[in-house]
């Protein structure tokens, strides 16, 4: 029974790893480095693959003028992120259970993503070039495009 439940939880997380990257969180102290990058004015911020929601929660709290949207494809991670967003009471944060590769990037000023290099080049770069507006910002954690 427990093995079955563990399987149900781990399988979607493993499959998500094939799409952009397996779940590995941004290092906590690196979230603070965003203070040097993010502008202090109204922005639409998107996190592609939010995992348990740490980065989006942090951005929503520290930038109340932002509208923060976070996408997650692995259902168990999405549920935890969604619950954390509800408990936090952050009104400027929306967590969505969505495949980022089928999601329109064009309304967003800033996109944050932590994906594997090959997937970034093949799957994210074309969306960046086709959908993101001039002057918008793509922040790729760890890997360069
Ligand atoms: C490396 S983790 C980064 C988690 C979080 N962004 C952070 O930096 O702490 C990548 C996340 O993207 C999710 N993911 C992978 N492919 C995805 C897709 N096509 N759409 C949405 N989320 C995806 C994974 O489930 C995983 O939670």
Short mmCIF file of N, CA and C and ligand atoms in Angstrom, two decimals:
data_model
loop_
_atom_site.label_atom_id
_atom_site.label_comp_id
_atom_site.label_asym_id
_atom_site.label_seq_id
_atom_site.Cartn_x
_atom_site.Cartn_y
_atom_site.Cartn_z
N UNK A 1 0.83 -1.22 0.00
CA UNK A 1 0.00 0.00 0.00
C UNK A 1 0.86 1.27 0.00
N UNK A 2 1.85 1.36 0.94
CA UNK A 2 2.70 2.54 1.01
C UNK A 2 3.57 2.69 -0.23
N UNK A 3 3.97 1.54 -0.76
CA UNK A 3 4.79 1.58 -1.99
C UNK A 3 3.95 2.15 -3.13
N UNK A 4 2.69 1.76 -3.17
CA UNK A 4 1.78 2.24 -4.22
C UNK A 4 1.60 3.76 -4.10
N UNK A 5 1.41 4.23 -2.85
CA UNK A 5 1.23 5.68 -2.63
C UNK A 5 2.51 6.44 -3.01
N UNK A 6 3.66 5.90 -2.60
CA UNK A 6 4.94 6.54 -2.94
C UNK A 6 5.11 6.61 -4.46
N UNK A 7 4.71 5.54 -5.13
CA UNK A 7 4.78 5.45 -6.59
C UNK A 7 3.91 6.54 -7.22
N UNK A 8 2.70 6.70 -6.70
CA UNK A 8 1.76 7.70 -7.23
C UNK A 8 2.31 9.11 -7.06
N UNK A 9 3.05 9.34 -5.98
CA UNK A 9 3.62 10.67 -5.73
C UNK A 9 4.87 10.89 -6.58
N UNK A 10 5.71 9.85 -6.65
CA UNK A 10 7.01 10.03 -7.30
C UNK A 10 6.95 9.99 -8.83
N UNK A 11 5.98 9.23 -9.36
CA UNK A 11 5.92 9.08 -10.82
C UNK A 11 5.74 10.42 -11.56
N UNK A 12 4.75 11.25 -11.17
CA UNK A 12 4.61 12.54 -11.87
C UNK A 12 5.84 13.43 -11.72
N UNK A 13 6.52 13.34 -10.56
CA UNK A 13 7.72 14.17 -10.35
C UNK A 13 8.83 13.69 -11.29
N UNK A 14 8.94 12.37 -11.44
CA UNK A 14 9.95 11.81 -12.34
C UNK A 14 9.66 12.20 -13.79
N UNK A 15 8.39 12.13 -14.20
CA UNK A 15 8.04 12.48 -15.59
C UNK A 15 8.32 13.95 -15.87
N UNK A 16 8.06 14.81 -14.88
CA UNK A 16 8.32 16.25 -15.06
C UNK A 16 9.81 16.47 -15.35
N UNK A 17 10.64 15.64 -14.74
CA UNK A 17 12.08 15.76 -14.95
C UNK A 17 12.47 15.57 -16.41
N UNK A 18 11.66 14.81 -17.15
CA UNK A 18 11.96 14.59 -18.57
C UNK A 18 11.61 15.81 -19.41
N UNK A 19 10.72 16.63 -18.91
CA UNK A 19 10.26 17.78 -19.70
C UNK A 19 11.27 18.94 -19.66
N UNK A 20 11.52 19.48 -18.46
CA UNK A 20 12.49 20.59 -18.36
C UNK A 20 13.64 20.28 -17.42
N UNK A 21 13.27 19.78 -16.22
CA UNK A 21 14.30 19.44 -15.23
C UNK A 21 13.63 18.70 -14.07
N UNK A 22 14.36 17.82 -13.41
CA UNK A 22 13.80 17.20 -12.20
C UNK A 22 13.74 18.23 -11.08
N UNK A 23 12.97 17.93 -10.05
CA UNK A 23 12.84 18.89 -8.97
C UNK A 23 14.13 19.02 -8.16
N UNK A 24 14.75 20.17 -8.27
CA UNK A 24 15.90 20.56 -7.45
C UNK A 24 15.65 22.03 -7.13
N UNK A 25 15.53 22.40 -5.86
CA UNK A 25 15.18 23.80 -5.56
C UNK A 25 16.35 24.76 -5.75
N UNK A 26 16.00 26.01 -6.03
CA UNK A 26 17.00 27.08 -6.01
C UNK A 26 17.58 27.16 -4.60
N UNK A 27 18.89 27.32 -4.51
CA UNK A 27 19.54 27.39 -3.20
C UNK A 27 18.98 28.60 -2.44
N UNK A 28 18.57 28.42 -1.17
CA UNK A 28 17.88 29.51 -0.46
C UNK A 28 18.61 30.85 -0.50
N UNK A 29 19.93 30.85 -0.32
CA UNK A 29 20.62 32.15 -0.29
C UNK A 29 20.63 32.81 -1.67
N UNK A 30 20.46 32.03 -2.74
CA UNK A 30 20.45 32.61 -4.08
C UNK A 30 19.19 33.40 -4.37
N UNK A 31 18.10 33.09 -3.63
CA UNK A 31 16.87 33.87 -3.84
C UNK A 31 17.16 35.34 -3.57
N UNK A 32 18.02 35.59 -2.57
CA UNK A 32 18.31 36.99 -2.19
C UNK A 32 19.07 37.72 -3.30
N UNK A 33 19.78 36.95 -4.14
CA UNK A 33 20.51 37.59 -5.24
C UNK A 33 19.55 38.23 -6.25
N UNK A 34 18.28 37.78 -6.20
CA UNK A 34 17.29 38.39 -7.10
C UNK A 34 17.08 39.86 -6.77
N UNK A 35 17.38 40.25 -5.52
CA UNK A 35 17.23 41.66 -5.13
C UNK A 35 18.09 42.56 -6.01
N UNK A 36 19.23 42.01 -6.49
CA UNK A 36 20.12 42.81 -7.34
C UNK A 36 19.62 42.90 -8.78
N UNK A 37 18.69 42.04 -9.13
CA UNK A 37 18.28 41.95 -10.54
C UNK A 37 16.87 42.51 -10.77
N UNK A 38 15.96 42.23 -9.83
CA UNK A 38 14.55 42.57 -10.07
C UNK A 38 14.28 44.05 -9.83
N UNK A 39 13.60 44.70 -10.76
CA UNK A 39 13.28 46.12 -10.58
C UNK A 39 12.14 46.33 -9.57
N UNK A 40 12.15 47.48 -8.92
CA UNK A 40 11.11 47.79 -7.93
C UNK A 40 9.98 48.59 -8.58
N UNK A 41 9.28 47.98 -9.48
CA UNK A 41 8.12 48.63 -10.09
C UNK A 41 7.16 47.53 -10.53
N UNK A 42 5.92 47.90 -10.84
CA UNK A 42 4.92 46.89 -11.20
C UNK A 42 5.40 46.00 -12.34
N UNK A 43 5.37 44.69 -12.12
CA UNK A 43 5.80 43.76 -13.17
C UNK A 43 4.96 42.49 -13.10
N UNK A 44 4.87 41.83 -14.26
CA UNK A 44 4.26 40.50 -14.29
C UNK A 44 5.39 39.48 -14.31
N UNK A 45 5.46 38.67 -13.26
CA UNK A 45 6.57 37.74 -13.05
C UNK A 45 6.05 36.31 -13.21
N UNK A 46 6.76 35.51 -13.99
CA UNK A 46 6.36 34.11 -14.19
C UNK A 46 7.50 33.20 -13.76
N UNK A 47 7.18 32.20 -12.93
CA UNK A 47 8.18 31.15 -12.64
C UNK A 47 7.76 29.89 -13.40
N UNK A 48 8.67 29.42 -14.22
CA UNK A 48 8.41 28.22 -15.02
C UNK A 48 8.91 27.01 -14.23
N UNK A 49 7.98 26.17 -13.78
CA UNK A 49 8.35 25.01 -12.98
C UNK A 49 8.72 25.44 -11.56
N UNK A 50 7.71 25.67 -10.74
CA UNK A 50 7.97 26.32 -9.43
C UNK A 50 8.31 25.33 -8.33
N UNK A 51 8.24 24.02 -8.59
CA UNK A 51 8.52 23.05 -7.53
C UNK A 51 7.58 23.26 -6.35
N UNK A 52 8.15 23.43 -5.17
CA UNK A 52 7.32 23.65 -3.97
C UNK A 52 6.97 25.12 -3.77
N UNK A 53 7.39 25.96 -4.70
CA UNK A 53 6.94 27.36 -4.70
C UNK A 53 7.82 28.34 -3.95
N UNK A 54 9.00 27.92 -3.51
CA UNK A 54 9.84 28.82 -2.69
C UNK A 54 10.16 30.15 -3.36
N UNK A 55 10.61 30.09 -4.61
CA UNK A 55 11.04 31.33 -5.28
C UNK A 55 9.84 32.27 -5.48
N UNK A 56 8.73 31.72 -5.95
CA UNK A 56 7.57 32.58 -6.21
C UNK A 56 7.01 33.17 -4.93
N UNK A 57 7.00 32.37 -3.87
CA UNK A 57 6.53 32.90 -2.57
C UNK A 57 7.43 34.04 -2.10
N UNK A 58 8.72 33.84 -2.27
CA UNK A 58 9.69 34.85 -1.84
C UNK A 58 9.52 36.13 -2.67
N UNK A 59 9.38 35.98 -3.98
CA UNK A 59 9.23 37.17 -4.84
C UNK A 59 7.91 37.88 -4.52
N UNK A 60 6.84 37.10 -4.35
CA UNK A 60 5.53 37.72 -4.06
C UNK A 60 5.58 38.52 -2.75
N UNK A 61 6.29 37.98 -1.76
CA UNK A 61 6.38 38.67 -0.46
C UNK A 61 7.26 39.92 -0.55
N UNK A 62 8.37 39.82 -1.25
CA UNK A 62 9.34 40.92 -1.30
C UNK A 62 9.02 41.97 -2.35
N UNK A 63 8.15 41.62 -3.30
CA UNK A 63 7.75 42.57 -4.35
C UNK A 63 6.22 42.60 -4.42
N UNK A 64 5.60 43.24 -3.44
CA UNK A 64 4.13 43.25 -3.41
C UNK A 64 3.51 43.94 -4.63
N UNK A 65 4.31 44.76 -5.34
CA UNK A 65 3.81 45.44 -6.53
C UNK A 65 3.78 44.51 -7.76
N UNK A 66 4.37 43.32 -7.64
CA UNK A 66 4.39 42.35 -8.74
C UNK A 66 3.11 41.50 -8.74
N UNK A 67 2.74 41.05 -9.94
CA UNK A 67 1.76 39.96 -10.07
C UNK A 67 2.59 38.71 -10.37
N UNK A 68 2.60 37.75 -9.48
CA UNK A 68 3.46 36.57 -9.63
C UNK A 68 2.60 35.36 -10.03
N UNK A 69 3.02 34.69 -11.10
CA UNK A 69 2.36 33.46 -11.54
C UNK A 69 3.41 32.36 -11.54
N UNK A 70 3.05 31.18 -11.02
CA UNK A 70 3.99 30.06 -10.98
C UNK A 70 3.32 28.83 -11.60
N UNK A 71 4.05 28.18 -12.51
CA UNK A 71 3.53 26.99 -13.19
C UNK A 71 4.25 25.76 -12.67
N UNK A 72 3.50 24.67 -12.50
CA UNK A 72 4.13 23.40 -12.12
C UNK A 72 3.38 22.26 -12.79
N UNK A 73 4.13 21.34 -13.37
CA UNK A 73 3.52 20.23 -14.12
C UNK A 73 3.39 18.97 -13.26
N UNK A 74 4.20 18.84 -12.21
CA UNK A 74 4.13 17.64 -11.36
C UNK A 74 3.05 17.87 -10.28
N UNK A 75 1.97 17.08 -10.36
CA UNK A 75 0.81 17.36 -9.52
C UNK A 75 1.13 17.40 -8.02
N UNK A 76 1.91 16.46 -7.46
CA UNK A 76 2.17 16.53 -6.01
C UNK A 76 2.90 17.82 -5.61
N UNK A 77 3.84 18.28 -6.45
CA UNK A 77 4.55 19.53 -6.15
C UNK A 77 3.60 20.71 -6.26
N UNK A 78 2.75 20.67 -7.29
CA UNK A 78 1.76 21.74 -7.48
C UNK A 78 0.87 21.87 -6.24
N UNK A 79 0.39 20.73 -5.72
CA UNK A 79 -0.53 20.76 -4.57
C UNK A 79 0.16 21.42 -3.37
N UNK A 80 1.41 21.06 -3.12
CA UNK A 80 2.13 21.65 -1.97
C UNK A 80 2.33 23.15 -2.19
N UNK A 81 2.75 23.52 -3.40
CA UNK A 81 2.98 24.95 -3.70
C UNK A 81 1.67 25.74 -3.55
N UNK A 82 0.59 25.16 -4.04
CA UNK A 82 -0.72 25.83 -3.97
C UNK A 82 -1.13 26.04 -2.51
N UNK A 83 -0.98 24.99 -1.71
CA UNK A 83 -1.34 25.09 -0.29
C UNK A 83 -0.49 26.14 0.42
N UNK A 84 0.80 26.15 0.09
CA UNK A 84 1.68 27.14 0.72
C UNK A 84 1.27 28.56 0.32
N UNK A 85 0.87 28.73 -0.94
CA UNK A 85 0.43 30.06 -1.40
C UNK A 85 -0.84 30.47 -0.66
N UNK A 86 -1.77 29.53 -0.48
CA UNK A 86 -3.03 29.85 0.22
C UNK A 86 -2.73 30.23 1.67
N UNK A 87 -1.90 29.41 2.33
CA UNK A 87 -1.57 29.66 3.75
C UNK A 87 -0.84 31.01 3.90
N UNK A 88 0.00 31.35 2.92
CA UNK A 88 0.77 32.59 3.01
C UNK A 88 -0.13 33.83 2.92
N UNK A 89 -1.29 33.67 2.29
CA UNK A 89 -2.21 34.80 2.14
C UNK A 89 -1.75 35.83 1.12
N UNK A 90 -0.72 35.48 0.33
CA UNK A 90 -0.21 36.42 -0.69
C UNK A 90 -1.25 36.57 -1.80
N UNK A 91 -1.82 37.74 -1.91
CA UNK A 91 -2.89 37.97 -2.92
C UNK A 91 -2.30 38.14 -4.33
N UNK A 92 -1.00 38.45 -4.40
CA UNK A 92 -0.39 38.70 -5.71
C UNK A 92 0.30 37.45 -6.27
N UNK A 93 -0.07 36.29 -5.73
CA UNK A 93 0.58 35.03 -6.18
C UNK A 93 -0.47 34.02 -6.65
N UNK A 94 -0.26 33.50 -7.87
CA UNK A 94 -1.15 32.48 -8.43
C UNK A 94 -0.32 31.27 -8.81
N UNK A 95 -0.71 30.10 -8.32
CA UNK A 95 0.00 28.87 -8.67
C UNK A 95 -0.90 28.07 -9.61
N UNK A 96 -0.36 27.68 -10.76
CA UNK A 96 -1.17 26.96 -11.75
C UNK A 96 -0.58 25.59 -12.05
N UNK A 97 -1.46 24.61 -12.21
CA UNK A 97 -1.06 23.26 -12.61
C UNK A 97 -1.05 23.23 -14.14
N UNK A 98 0.10 23.56 -14.72
CA UNK A 98 0.16 23.70 -16.19
C UNK A 98 1.51 23.26 -16.72
N UNK A 99 1.49 22.81 -17.98
CA UNK A 99 2.71 22.53 -18.71
C UNK A 99 3.22 23.85 -19.28
N UNK A 100 4.38 24.28 -18.82
CA UNK A 100 4.92 25.57 -19.25
C UNK A 100 5.19 25.62 -20.75
N UNK A 101 5.42 24.47 -21.35
CA UNK A 101 5.74 24.45 -22.78
C UNK A 101 4.52 24.77 -23.63
N UNK A 102 3.31 24.67 -23.01
CA UNK A 102 2.08 25.00 -23.74
C UNK A 102 1.46 26.29 -23.20
N UNK A 103 2.25 27.05 -22.48
CA UNK A 103 1.75 28.25 -21.83
C UNK A 103 2.34 29.47 -22.53
N UNK A 104 1.50 30.49 -22.71
CA UNK A 104 1.92 31.69 -23.43
C UNK A 104 2.77 32.60 -22.52
N UNK A 105 4.00 32.82 -22.94
CA UNK A 105 4.92 33.65 -22.14
C UNK A 105 4.71 35.16 -22.39
N UNK A 106 3.96 35.50 -23.45
CA UNK A 106 3.96 36.89 -23.92
C UNK A 106 3.47 37.94 -22.91
N UNK A 107 2.54 37.62 -21.98
CA UNK A 107 2.10 38.69 -21.08
C UNK A 107 3.12 39.06 -19.99
N UNK A 108 4.23 38.33 -19.90
CA UNK A 108 5.11 38.48 -18.72
C UNK A 108 6.32 39.36 -19.01
N UNK A 109 6.69 40.16 -18.00
CA UNK A 109 7.86 41.04 -18.11
C UNK A 109 9.12 40.31 -17.67
N UNK A 110 8.96 39.38 -16.69
CA UNK A 110 10.12 38.69 -16.13
C UNK A 110 9.79 37.20 -16.01
N UNK A 111 10.69 36.36 -16.50
CA UNK A 111 10.49 34.92 -16.38
C UNK A 111 11.70 34.31 -15.67
N UNK A 112 11.41 33.50 -14.66
CA UNK A 112 12.47 32.82 -13.90
C UNK A 112 12.35 31.32 -14.15
N UNK A 113 13.48 30.71 -14.47
CA UNK A 113 13.44 29.28 -14.80
C UNK A 113 14.73 28.58 -14.38
N UNK A 114 14.58 27.36 -13.91
CA UNK A 114 15.73 26.52 -13.55
C UNK A 114 15.54 25.21 -14.32
N UNK A 115 16.08 25.18 -15.54
CA UNK A 115 15.91 24.01 -16.39
C UNK A 115 17.25 23.48 -16.84
N UNK A 116 17.25 22.25 -17.32
CA UNK A 116 18.51 21.66 -17.81
C UNK A 116 18.90 22.30 -19.13
N UNK A 117 20.22 22.48 -19.37
CA UNK A 117 20.68 23.26 -20.53
C UNK A 117 20.09 22.79 -21.86
N UNK A 118 20.07 21.47 -22.09
CA UNK A 118 19.58 20.98 -23.40
C UNK A 118 18.11 21.35 -23.59
N UNK A 119 17.33 21.20 -22.53
CA UNK A 119 15.90 21.53 -22.63
C UNK A 119 15.69 23.03 -22.77
N UNK A 120 16.54 23.80 -22.11
CA UNK A 120 16.44 25.26 -22.22
C UNK A 120 16.67 25.67 -23.68
N UNK A 121 17.73 25.13 -24.29
CA UNK A 121 18.05 25.50 -25.67
C UNK A 121 16.98 25.04 -26.65
N UNK A 122 16.51 23.81 -26.47
CA UNK A 122 15.56 23.25 -27.44
C UNK A 122 14.13 23.71 -27.21
N UNK A 123 13.74 23.87 -25.94
CA UNK A 123 12.31 24.09 -25.66
C UNK A 123 11.99 25.51 -25.18
N UNK A 124 12.91 26.13 -24.46
CA UNK A 124 12.59 27.45 -23.90
C UNK A 124 13.06 28.58 -24.80
N UNK A 125 14.25 28.43 -25.39
CA UNK A 125 14.79 29.50 -26.25
C UNK A 125 13.82 29.86 -27.40
N UNK A 126 13.23 28.86 -28.11
CA UNK A 126 12.28 29.23 -29.18
C UNK A 126 11.06 29.98 -28.64
N UNK A 127 10.58 29.60 -27.45
CA UNK A 127 9.44 30.32 -26.87
C UNK A 127 9.85 31.74 -26.48
N UNK A 128 11.06 31.85 -25.95
CA UNK A 128 11.59 33.16 -25.57
C UNK A 128 11.63 34.07 -26.81
N UNK A 129 12.16 33.52 -27.92
CA UNK A 129 12.31 34.34 -29.13
C UNK A 129 10.97 34.69 -29.76
N UNK A 130 10.02 33.74 -29.71
CA UNK A 130 8.74 33.98 -30.38
C UNK A 130 7.74 34.75 -29.53
N UNK A 131 7.78 34.55 -28.22
CA UNK A 131 6.68 35.06 -27.39
C UNK A 131 7.05 36.24 -26.50
N UNK A 132 8.30 36.31 -26.05
CA UNK A 132 8.60 37.35 -25.06
C UNK A 132 8.76 38.71 -25.74
N UNK A 133 8.28 39.74 -25.04
CA UNK A 133 8.28 41.11 -25.59
C UNK A 133 9.67 41.73 -25.48
N UNK A 134 9.94 42.70 -26.33
CA UNK A 134 11.19 43.45 -26.24
C UNK A 134 11.27 44.12 -24.86
N UNK A 135 12.41 44.02 -24.23
CA UNK A 135 12.58 44.65 -22.91
C UNK A 135 12.24 43.73 -21.76
N UNK A 136 11.70 42.55 -22.08
CA UNK A 136 11.40 41.61 -20.99
C UNK A 136 12.68 40.86 -20.59
N UNK A 137 12.60 40.21 -19.45
CA UNK A 137 13.81 39.62 -18.85
C UNK A 137 13.61 38.13 -18.61
N UNK A 138 14.57 37.32 -19.07
CA UNK A 138 14.54 35.88 -18.79
C UNK A 138 15.70 35.58 -17.84
N UNK A 139 15.37 35.07 -16.66
CA UNK A 139 16.41 34.73 -15.68
C UNK A 139 16.53 33.22 -15.63
N UNK A 140 17.70 32.71 -16.04
CA UNK A 140 17.95 31.26 -16.02
C UNK A 140 18.90 30.96 -14.87
N UNK A 141 18.42 30.20 -13.91
CA UNK A 141 19.24 29.87 -12.73
C UNK A 141 20.24 28.77 -13.10
N UNK A 142 21.47 28.92 -12.72
CA UNK A 142 22.59 28.00 -12.90
C UNK A 142 23.09 27.93 -14.35
N UNK A 143 22.20 27.64 -15.30
CA UNK A 143 22.66 27.37 -16.67
C UNK A 143 22.45 28.56 -17.61
N UNK A 144 23.42 28.76 -18.51
CA UNK A 144 23.27 29.81 -19.52
C UNK A 144 22.56 29.22 -20.74
N UNK A 145 21.93 30.08 -21.51
CA UNK A 145 21.30 29.62 -22.74
C UNK A 145 22.25 29.84 -23.90
C1 LIG B 1 14.99 22.35 -11.23
S1 LIG B 1 13.34 22.40 -10.56
C2 LIG B 1 13.24 24.12 -10.11
C3 LIG B 1 12.20 24.38 -9.05
C4 LIG B 1 12.04 25.87 -8.69
N1 LIG B 1 11.87 26.67 -9.89
C5 LIG B 1 13.24 26.39 -7.95
O1 LIG B 1 14.08 27.02 -8.61
O2 LIG B 1 13.35 26.17 -6.74
C6 LIG B 1 12.36 22.30 -12.07
C7 LIG B 1 10.87 22.23 -11.83
O3 LIG B 1 10.19 22.35 -13.08
C8 LIG B 1 9.10 21.46 -13.12
N2 LIG B 1 8.81 21.21 -14.53
C9 LIG B 1 9.50 20.42 -15.39
N3 LIG B 1 8.95 20.48 -16.62
C10 LIG B 1 7.90 21.34 -16.53
C11 LIG B 1 6.94 21.83 -17.48
N4 LIG B 1 6.95 21.45 -18.77
N5 LIG B 1 6.00 22.71 -17.06
C12 LIG B 1 5.96 23.12 -15.76
N6 LIG B 1 6.83 22.68 -14.82
C13 LIG B 1 7.79 21.82 -15.21
C14 LIG B 1 9.61 20.25 -12.35
O4 LIG B 1 8.56 19.45 -11.86
C15 LIG B 1 10.40 20.92 -11.22
O5 LIG B 1 9.60 21.19 -10.11
#
